[in-house]
XYZ file of C-alpha atoms in Angstrom:
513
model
C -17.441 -5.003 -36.793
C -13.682 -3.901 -36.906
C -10.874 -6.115 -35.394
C -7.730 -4.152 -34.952
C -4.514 -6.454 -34.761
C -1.789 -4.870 -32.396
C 1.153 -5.556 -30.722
C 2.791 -4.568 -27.702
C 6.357 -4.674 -26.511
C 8.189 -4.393 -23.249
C 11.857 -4.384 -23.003
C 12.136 -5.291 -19.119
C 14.892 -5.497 -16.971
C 14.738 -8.958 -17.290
C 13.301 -9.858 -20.679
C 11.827 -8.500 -23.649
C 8.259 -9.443 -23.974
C 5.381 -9.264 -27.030
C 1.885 -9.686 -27.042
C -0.367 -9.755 -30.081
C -3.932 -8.914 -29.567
C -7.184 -8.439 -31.143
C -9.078 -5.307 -30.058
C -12.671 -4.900 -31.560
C -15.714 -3.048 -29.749
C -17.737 -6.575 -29.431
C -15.315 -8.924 -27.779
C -12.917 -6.201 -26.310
C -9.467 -6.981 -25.595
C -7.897 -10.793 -27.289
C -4.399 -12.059 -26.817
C -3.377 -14.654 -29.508
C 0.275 -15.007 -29.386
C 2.857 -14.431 -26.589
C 6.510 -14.072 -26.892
C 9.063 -14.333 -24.021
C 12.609 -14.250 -24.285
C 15.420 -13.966 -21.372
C 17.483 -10.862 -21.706
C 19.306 -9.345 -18.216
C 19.695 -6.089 -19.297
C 18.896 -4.992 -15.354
C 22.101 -7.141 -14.450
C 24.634 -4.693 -15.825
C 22.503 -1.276 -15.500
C 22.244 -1.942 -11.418
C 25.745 -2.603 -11.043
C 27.667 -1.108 -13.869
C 25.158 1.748 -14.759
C 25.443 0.788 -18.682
C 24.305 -1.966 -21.117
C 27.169 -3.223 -23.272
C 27.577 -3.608 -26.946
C 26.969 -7.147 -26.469
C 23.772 -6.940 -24.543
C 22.531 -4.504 -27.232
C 23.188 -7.020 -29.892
C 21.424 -9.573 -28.602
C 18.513 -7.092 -27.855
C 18.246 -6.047 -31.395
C 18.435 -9.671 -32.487
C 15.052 -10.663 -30.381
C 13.406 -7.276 -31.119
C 14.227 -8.314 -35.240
C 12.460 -10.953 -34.505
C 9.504 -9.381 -33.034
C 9.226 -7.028 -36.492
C 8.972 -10.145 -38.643
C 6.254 -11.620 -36.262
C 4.581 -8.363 -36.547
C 4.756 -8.545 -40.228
C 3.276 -11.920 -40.237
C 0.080 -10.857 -38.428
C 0.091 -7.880 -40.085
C -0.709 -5.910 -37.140
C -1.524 -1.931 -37.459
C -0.328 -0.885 -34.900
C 2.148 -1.340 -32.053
C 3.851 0.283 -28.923
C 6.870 -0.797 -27.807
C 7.645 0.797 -23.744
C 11.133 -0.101 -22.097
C 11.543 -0.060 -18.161
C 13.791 0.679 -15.312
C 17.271 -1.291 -17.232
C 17.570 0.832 -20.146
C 15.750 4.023 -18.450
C 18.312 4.289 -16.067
C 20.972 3.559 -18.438
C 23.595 6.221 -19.094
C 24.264 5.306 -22.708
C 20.634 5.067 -23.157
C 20.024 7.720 -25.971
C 22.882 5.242 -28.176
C 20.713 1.867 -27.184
C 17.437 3.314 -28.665
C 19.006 4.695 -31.396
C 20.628 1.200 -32.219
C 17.723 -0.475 -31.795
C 15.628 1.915 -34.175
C 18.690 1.830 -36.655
C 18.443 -2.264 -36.798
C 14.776 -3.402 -36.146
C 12.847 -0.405 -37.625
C 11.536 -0.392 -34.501
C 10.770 2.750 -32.092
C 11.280 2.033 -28.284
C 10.281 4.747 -25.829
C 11.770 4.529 -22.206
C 8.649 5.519 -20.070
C 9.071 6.731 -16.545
C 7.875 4.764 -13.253
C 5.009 6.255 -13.005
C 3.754 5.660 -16.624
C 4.836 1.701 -16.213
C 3.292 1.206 -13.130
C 0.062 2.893 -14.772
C -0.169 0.487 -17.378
C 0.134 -2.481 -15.214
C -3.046 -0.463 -13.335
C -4.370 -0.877 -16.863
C -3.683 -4.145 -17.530
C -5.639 -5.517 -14.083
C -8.618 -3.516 -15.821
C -8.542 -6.029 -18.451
C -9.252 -8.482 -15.986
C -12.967 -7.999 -15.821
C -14.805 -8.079 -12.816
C -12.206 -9.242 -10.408
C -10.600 -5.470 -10.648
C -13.365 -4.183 -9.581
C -14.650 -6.324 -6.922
C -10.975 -6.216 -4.993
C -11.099 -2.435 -5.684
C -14.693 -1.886 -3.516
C -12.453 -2.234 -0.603
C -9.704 -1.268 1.110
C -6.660 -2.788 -1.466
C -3.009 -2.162 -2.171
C -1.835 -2.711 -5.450
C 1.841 -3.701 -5.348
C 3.852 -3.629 -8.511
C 6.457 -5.888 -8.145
C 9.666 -4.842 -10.226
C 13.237 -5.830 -11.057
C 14.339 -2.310 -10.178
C 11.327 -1.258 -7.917
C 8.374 -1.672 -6.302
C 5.357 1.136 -6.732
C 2.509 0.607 -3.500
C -0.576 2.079 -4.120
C -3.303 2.268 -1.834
C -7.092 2.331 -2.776
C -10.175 2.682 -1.264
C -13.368 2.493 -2.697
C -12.449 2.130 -6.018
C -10.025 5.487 -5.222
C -6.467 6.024 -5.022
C -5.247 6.836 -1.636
C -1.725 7.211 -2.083
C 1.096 6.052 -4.332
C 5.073 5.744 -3.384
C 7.994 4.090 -5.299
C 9.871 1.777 -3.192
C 14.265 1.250 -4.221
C 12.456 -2.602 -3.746
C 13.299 -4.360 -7.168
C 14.239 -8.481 -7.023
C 16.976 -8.315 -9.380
C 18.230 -4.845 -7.757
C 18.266 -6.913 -4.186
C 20.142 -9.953 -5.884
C 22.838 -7.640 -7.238
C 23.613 -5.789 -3.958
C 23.658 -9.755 -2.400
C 25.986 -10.982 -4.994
C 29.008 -8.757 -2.988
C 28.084 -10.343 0.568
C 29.278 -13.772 1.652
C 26.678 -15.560 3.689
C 24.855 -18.807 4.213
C 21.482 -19.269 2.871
C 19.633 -19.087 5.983
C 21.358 -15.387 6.692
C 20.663 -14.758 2.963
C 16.931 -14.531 4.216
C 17.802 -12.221 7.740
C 19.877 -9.691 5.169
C 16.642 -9.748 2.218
C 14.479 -9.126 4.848
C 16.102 -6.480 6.385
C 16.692 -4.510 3.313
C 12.718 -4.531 2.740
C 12.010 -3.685 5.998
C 14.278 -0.988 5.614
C 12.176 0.483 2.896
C 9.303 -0.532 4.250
C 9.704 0.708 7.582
C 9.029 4.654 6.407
C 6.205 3.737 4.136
C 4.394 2.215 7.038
C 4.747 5.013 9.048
C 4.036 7.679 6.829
C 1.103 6.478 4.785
C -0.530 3.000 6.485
C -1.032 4.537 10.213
C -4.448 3.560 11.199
C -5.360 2.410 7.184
C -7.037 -0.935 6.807
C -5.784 -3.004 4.405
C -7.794 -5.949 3.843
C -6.991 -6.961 0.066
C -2.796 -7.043 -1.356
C -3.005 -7.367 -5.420
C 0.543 -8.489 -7.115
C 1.507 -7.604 -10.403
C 4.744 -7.680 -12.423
C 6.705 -9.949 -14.369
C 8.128 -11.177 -11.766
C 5.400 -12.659 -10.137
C 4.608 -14.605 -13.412
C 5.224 -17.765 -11.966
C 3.057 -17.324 -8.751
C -0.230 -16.912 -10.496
C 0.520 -20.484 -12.399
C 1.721 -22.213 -9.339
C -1.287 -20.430 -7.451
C -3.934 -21.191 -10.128
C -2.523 -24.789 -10.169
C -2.613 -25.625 -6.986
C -6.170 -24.044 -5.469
C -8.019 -22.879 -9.319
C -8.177 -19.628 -8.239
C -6.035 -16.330 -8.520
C -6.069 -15.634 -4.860
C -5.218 -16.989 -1.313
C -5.554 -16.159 2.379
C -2.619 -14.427 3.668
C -1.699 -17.835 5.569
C -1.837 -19.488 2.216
C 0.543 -17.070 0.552
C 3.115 -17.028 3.555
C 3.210 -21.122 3.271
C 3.763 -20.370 -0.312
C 7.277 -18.222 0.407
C 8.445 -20.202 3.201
C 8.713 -23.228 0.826
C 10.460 -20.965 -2.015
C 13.152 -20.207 0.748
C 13.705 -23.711 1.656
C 14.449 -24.231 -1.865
C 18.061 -24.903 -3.333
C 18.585 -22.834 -6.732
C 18.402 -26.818 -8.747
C 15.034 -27.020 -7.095
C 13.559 -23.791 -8.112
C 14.725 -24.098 -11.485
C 13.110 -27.995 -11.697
C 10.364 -27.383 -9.548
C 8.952 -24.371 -11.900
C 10.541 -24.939 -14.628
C 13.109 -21.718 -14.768
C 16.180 -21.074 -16.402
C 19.010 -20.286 -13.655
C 18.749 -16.561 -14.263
C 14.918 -16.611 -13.792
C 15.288 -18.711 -10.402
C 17.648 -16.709 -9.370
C 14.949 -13.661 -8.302
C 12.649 -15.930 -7.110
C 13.878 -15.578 -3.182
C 14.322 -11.900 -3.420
C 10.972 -11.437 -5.294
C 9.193 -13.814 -2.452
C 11.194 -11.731 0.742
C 9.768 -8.898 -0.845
C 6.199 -9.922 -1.399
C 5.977 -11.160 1.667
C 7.543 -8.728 3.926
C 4.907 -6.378 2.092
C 2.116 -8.331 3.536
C 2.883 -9.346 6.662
C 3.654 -5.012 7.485
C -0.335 -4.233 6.040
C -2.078 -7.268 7.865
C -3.934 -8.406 4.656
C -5.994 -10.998 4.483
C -6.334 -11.943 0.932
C -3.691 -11.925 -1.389
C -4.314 -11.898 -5.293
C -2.028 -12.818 -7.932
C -3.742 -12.455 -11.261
C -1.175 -12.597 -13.767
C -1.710 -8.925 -15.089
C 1.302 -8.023 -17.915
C 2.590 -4.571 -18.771
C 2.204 -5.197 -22.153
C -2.069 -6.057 -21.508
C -2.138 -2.311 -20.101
C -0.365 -0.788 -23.571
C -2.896 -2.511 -25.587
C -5.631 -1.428 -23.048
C -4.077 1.970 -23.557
C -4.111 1.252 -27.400
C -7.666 0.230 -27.208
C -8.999 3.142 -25.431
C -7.262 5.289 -27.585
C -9.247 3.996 -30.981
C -12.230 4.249 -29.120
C -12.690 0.085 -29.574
C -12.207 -0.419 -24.762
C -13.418 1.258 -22.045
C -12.561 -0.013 -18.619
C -15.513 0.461 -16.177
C -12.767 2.261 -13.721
C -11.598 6.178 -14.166
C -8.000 5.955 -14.366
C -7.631 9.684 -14.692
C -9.507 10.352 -11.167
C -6.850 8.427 -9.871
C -3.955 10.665 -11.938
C -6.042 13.597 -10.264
C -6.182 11.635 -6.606
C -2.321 11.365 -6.748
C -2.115 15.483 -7.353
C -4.445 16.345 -4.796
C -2.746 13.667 -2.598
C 0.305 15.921 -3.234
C -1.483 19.312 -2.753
C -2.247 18.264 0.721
C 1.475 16.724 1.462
C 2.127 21.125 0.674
C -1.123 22.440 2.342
C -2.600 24.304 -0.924
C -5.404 21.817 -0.997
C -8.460 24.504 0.312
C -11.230 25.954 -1.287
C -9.266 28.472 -3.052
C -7.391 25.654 -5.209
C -10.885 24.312 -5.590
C -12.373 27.295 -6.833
C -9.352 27.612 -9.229
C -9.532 24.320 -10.426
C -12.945 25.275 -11.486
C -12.702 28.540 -13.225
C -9.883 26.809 -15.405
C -11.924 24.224 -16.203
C -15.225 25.681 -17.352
C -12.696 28.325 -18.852
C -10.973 25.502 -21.251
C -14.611 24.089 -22.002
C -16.403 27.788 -23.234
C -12.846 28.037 -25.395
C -13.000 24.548 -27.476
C -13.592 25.734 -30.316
C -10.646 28.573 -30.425
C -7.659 26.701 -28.609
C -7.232 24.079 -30.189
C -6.364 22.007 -27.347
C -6.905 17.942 -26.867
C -8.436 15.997 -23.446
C -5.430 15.580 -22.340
C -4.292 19.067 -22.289
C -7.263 19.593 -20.163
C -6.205 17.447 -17.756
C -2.735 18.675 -17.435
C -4.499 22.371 -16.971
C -6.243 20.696 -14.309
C -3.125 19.510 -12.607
C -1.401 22.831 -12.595
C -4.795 24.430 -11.147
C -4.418 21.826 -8.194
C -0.861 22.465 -7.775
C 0.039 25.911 -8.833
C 0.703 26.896 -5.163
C 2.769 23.986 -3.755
C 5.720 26.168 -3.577
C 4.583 28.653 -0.908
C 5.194 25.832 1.459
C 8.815 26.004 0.556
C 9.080 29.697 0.220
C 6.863 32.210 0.347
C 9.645 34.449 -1.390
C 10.480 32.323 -4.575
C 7.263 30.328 -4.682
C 7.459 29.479 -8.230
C 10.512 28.217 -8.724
C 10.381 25.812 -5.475
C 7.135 24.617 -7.234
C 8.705 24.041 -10.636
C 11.034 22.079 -8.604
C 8.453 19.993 -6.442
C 6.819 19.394 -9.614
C 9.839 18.184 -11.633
C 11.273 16.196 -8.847
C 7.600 14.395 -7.401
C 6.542 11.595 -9.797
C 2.430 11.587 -10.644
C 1.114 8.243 -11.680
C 0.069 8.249 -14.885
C 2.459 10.949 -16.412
C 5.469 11.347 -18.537
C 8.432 12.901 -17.502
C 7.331 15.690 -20.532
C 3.494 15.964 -19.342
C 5.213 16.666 -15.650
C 7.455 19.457 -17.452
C 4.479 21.105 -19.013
C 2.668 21.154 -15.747
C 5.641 22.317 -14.080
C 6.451 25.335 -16.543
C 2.605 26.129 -16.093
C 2.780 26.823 -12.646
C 6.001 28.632 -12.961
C 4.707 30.907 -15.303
C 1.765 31.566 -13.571
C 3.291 34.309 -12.046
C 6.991 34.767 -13.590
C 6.979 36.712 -17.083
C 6.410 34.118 -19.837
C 10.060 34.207 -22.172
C 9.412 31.965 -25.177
C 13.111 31.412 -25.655
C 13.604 30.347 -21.727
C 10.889 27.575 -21.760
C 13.378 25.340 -23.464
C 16.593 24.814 -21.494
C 19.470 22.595 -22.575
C 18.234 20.204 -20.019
C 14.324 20.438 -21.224
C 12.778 17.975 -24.163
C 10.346 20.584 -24.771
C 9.872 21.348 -28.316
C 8.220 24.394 -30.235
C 4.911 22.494 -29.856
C 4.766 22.334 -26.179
C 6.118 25.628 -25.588
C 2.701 26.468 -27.111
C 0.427 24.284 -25.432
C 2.502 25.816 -22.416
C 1.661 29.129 -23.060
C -2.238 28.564 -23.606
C -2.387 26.835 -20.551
C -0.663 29.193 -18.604
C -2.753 31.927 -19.942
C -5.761 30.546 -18.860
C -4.449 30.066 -15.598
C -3.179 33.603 -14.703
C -6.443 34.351 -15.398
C -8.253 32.150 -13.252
C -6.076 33.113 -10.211
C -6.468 36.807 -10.983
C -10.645 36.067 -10.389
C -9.545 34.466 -6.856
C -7.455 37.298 -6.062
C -8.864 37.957 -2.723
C -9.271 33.988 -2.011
C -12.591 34.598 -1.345
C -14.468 32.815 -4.627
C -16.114 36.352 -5.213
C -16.936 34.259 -9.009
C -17.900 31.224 -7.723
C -21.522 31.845 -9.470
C -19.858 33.345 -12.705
C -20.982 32.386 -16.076
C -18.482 32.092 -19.150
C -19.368 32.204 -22.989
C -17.566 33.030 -26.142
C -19.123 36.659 -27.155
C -17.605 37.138 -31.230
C -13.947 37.734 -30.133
C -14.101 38.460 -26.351
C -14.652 35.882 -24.144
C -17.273 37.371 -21.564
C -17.277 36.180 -17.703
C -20.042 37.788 -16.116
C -20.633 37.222 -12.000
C -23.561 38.536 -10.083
C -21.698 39.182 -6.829
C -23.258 41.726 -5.285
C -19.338 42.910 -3.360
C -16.705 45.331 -4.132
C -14.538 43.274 -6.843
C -11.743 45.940 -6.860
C -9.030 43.592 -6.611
C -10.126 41.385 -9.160
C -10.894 43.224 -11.189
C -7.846 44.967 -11.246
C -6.056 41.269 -11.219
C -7.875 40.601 -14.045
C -6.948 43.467 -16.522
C -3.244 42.769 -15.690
C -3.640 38.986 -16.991
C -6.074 40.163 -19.890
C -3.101 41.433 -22.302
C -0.621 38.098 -22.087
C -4.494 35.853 -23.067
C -5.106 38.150 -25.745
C -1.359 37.418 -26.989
C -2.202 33.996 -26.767
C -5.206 33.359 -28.216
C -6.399 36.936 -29.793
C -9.422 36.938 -27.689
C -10.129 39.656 -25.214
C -11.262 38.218 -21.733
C -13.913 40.830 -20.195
C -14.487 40.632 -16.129
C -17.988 41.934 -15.644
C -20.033 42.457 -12.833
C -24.086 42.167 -13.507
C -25.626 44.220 -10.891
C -28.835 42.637 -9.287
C -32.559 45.212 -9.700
């Protein structure tokens, strides 16, 4: 039985975290060391929009340290993420580049929806408790420095997701320039949550039942000690939890740091953290709060694990990537049978091709995606409907992709019905390189072509059958119709797959008797 040693690392906007972990088919997921250290690089990206040279040295000192842990354990592998602070940096591309000239180590600033993904990951790693919550109606609330993500599930599905400008430290820096007592400290926190709150309630709660609120984030460390402590459990009744914030507000700042055992800069996002947790609740109505501890840094090694084939989490996290599109299809009305039937000619399409694309799981997916969203932009414009869904693509975050895997998608569906220009793909504002302007093209390929088979929205293939025939790829249909249009749609799309792939796509009709 192989043990894999890994380690993961999140540079937060509050402090740089490792885990070390044993990952091996038999026992799963192990951690077996933990390092913490303080570092507010959040403080000075919220207010001043950059991280100083100073900050950055102390950064590369604790991430030095990391490496030489990592030698010592001799782990194979590791993944080191950072968040929101150094995302949103402007002198960002300088800070990773100091960091990989110093420590030898490679940090990669993943978007929202990637980090709150993991941390979706990481609560997998919890066991059985994930999926108990999940059989009902639960919202998972990611807690952040910078912001909070709400996601809302039901049976074991995502609902909906939505990033919240709700982040503890972000809250304590806008405080810091408003002179108030304590007690209208608490009116003012509240009130900016409620703020945000307010349109999320309306807009995607209406008539939802929430019965179960699950916290995560580093934040909310703290809790699920104080919480485990005090009942030996990682949950509480809604009652419980609200007891639970209205003695963290009656706290001075001495108290919370004795009380808990915090540094000063720790306690100091303690009453911001708890507004915000429990302004959350009390607008759903829950009645069971859970706390379980979950770290980012558990989901990267989940992700790790899954990757070498050593975990598999009993829940489909890419249904839920897929939930979130569709969610969005519908938010555009281009979520009918036509998208359906699109989504799956593309699919079945990408399968009979595996052996001559070349193309990975994941590219599958993201082919999926574009099916499922390649007419968005009608809603906009019926007139320019490609580039108003490049743009809804571009600017609509997808849990569970990259800012890249978002620009592939959105190029896709562009493309669909634009002329493909290799040299346009990449902009001076796109990180596409020469390897995605490929994968690109194949997808987009196989897309036009799909579409061209719904031409007259009336799944006149719906019964087709697809197989590789030497080099043509043969779709035969027994439709019984006049298939004029398509057919016609078809041989228009034919010469741009052949380009692609050198295969010739062949549209036949198989007459019945």
């Amino acid at each position: 039985m192989a043990i894999h040693l890994f380690a993961a690392i999140e540079v937060g906007s509050f402090e740089v975290e490792m885990g070390i972990y044993e990952i091996s088919s038999r026992f799963g997921i192990r951690s077996i060391d933990h390092l913490r250290c303080e570092v507010a690089l959040g403080r000075e990206t919220f207010s001043d929009g950059k991280i100083s040279y100073g900050m950055v040295e102390e950064l590369c000192v604790i991430l030095g340290d990391f490496a030489k842990t990592m030698k010592t354990y001799r782990v194979e592998a590791y993944r080191a993420y950072a968040a929101s602070a150094i995302r949103e940096a402007k002198n960002r591309p300088i800070i990773l580049d100091q960091i990989r000239v110093r420590t030898g180590l490679k940090v990669e600033a993943i978007s929202n929806s990637e980090q709150r993904f993991l941390l979706y990951k990481a609560l997998a790693t919890k066991g059985d408790m994930f999926h108990e919550v999940m059989k009902e109606g639960t919202a998972i609330a990611s807690l952040g420095f910078g912001s909070t993500q709400i996601s809302l599930f039901d049976k074991d599905m995502l609902v909906n997701t939505q990033n919240l400008g709700l982040g503890a430290l972000r809250m304590r820096e806008l405080l810091s320039n408003i002179q108030a007592v304590d007690a209208v400290y608490e009116n003012i926190m509240e009130e900016l949550a409620d703020d945000e709150l307010h349109t999320f309630k309306k807009m995607y709660l209406k008539d939802r039942e929430v019965r179960n609120l699950v916290l995560v984030g580093d934040s909310l460390l703290f809790w699920s000690r104080e919480i485990y402590k005090q009942w030996k459990k990682n949950s509480v009744s809604a009652e419980e939890f609200r007891d639970i914030c209205g003695r963290i507000m009656g706290m001075k700042q001495d108290e919370l740091e004795d009380t808990f055992n915090l540094t000063t800069e720790y306690a100091s996002v303690i009453k911001p953290c708890a507004v915000i947790a429990k302004r959350i609740m009390e607008s759903m109505g829950v009645q069971t709060v859970w706390v379980p501890g979950a770290l980012l840094i558990d989901g990267i090694a989940a992700e790790y694990g899954e990757e070498i084939q050593e975990f598999k989490s009993r829940h489909d996290f890419d249904e839920d990537i897929l939930a979130s599109s569709r969610n969005i299809a519908k938010r555009y009305r281009c979520h009918g049978s036509h998208t359906q039937t699109i989504e799956s000619y593309v699919l079945r399409m990408f399968d009979a091709m595996k052996k001559y694309h070349g193309l990975g799981k994941r590219d599958r997916l993201l082919l999926q995606i574009a099916a499922i969203l390649h007419a968005c932009g009608k809603f906009i414009s019926m007139k320019a409907p490609s580039e108003c869904a490049y743009d809804i693509i571009m600017f609509t975050e997808i849990i569970g992709l990259s800012h890249l895997e978002r620009e592939i998608i959105a190029n896709v569906v562009r493309y669909n019905l634009e002329e493909f220009h290799y040299s346009q793909v990449q902009t001076a504002e796109s990180s596409l390189d020469d390897g995605d302007v490929i994968t690109i093209a194949k997808l987009t390929a196989i897309l036009r072509l799909a579409d061209a088979m719904e031409r007259s929205h009336k799944q006149k293939c719906a019964d087709c059958k697809m197989r590789m025939q030497e080099d043509k790829l043969v779709i035969t249909t027994e439709y019984a119709g006049d298939m004029s249009l398509e057919m016609y749609a078809f041989e228009k799309k034919a010469d741009f797959f052949e380009e692609i792939f050198g295969i010739r796509p062949v549209l036949k009709q198989k007459r019945r008797g």
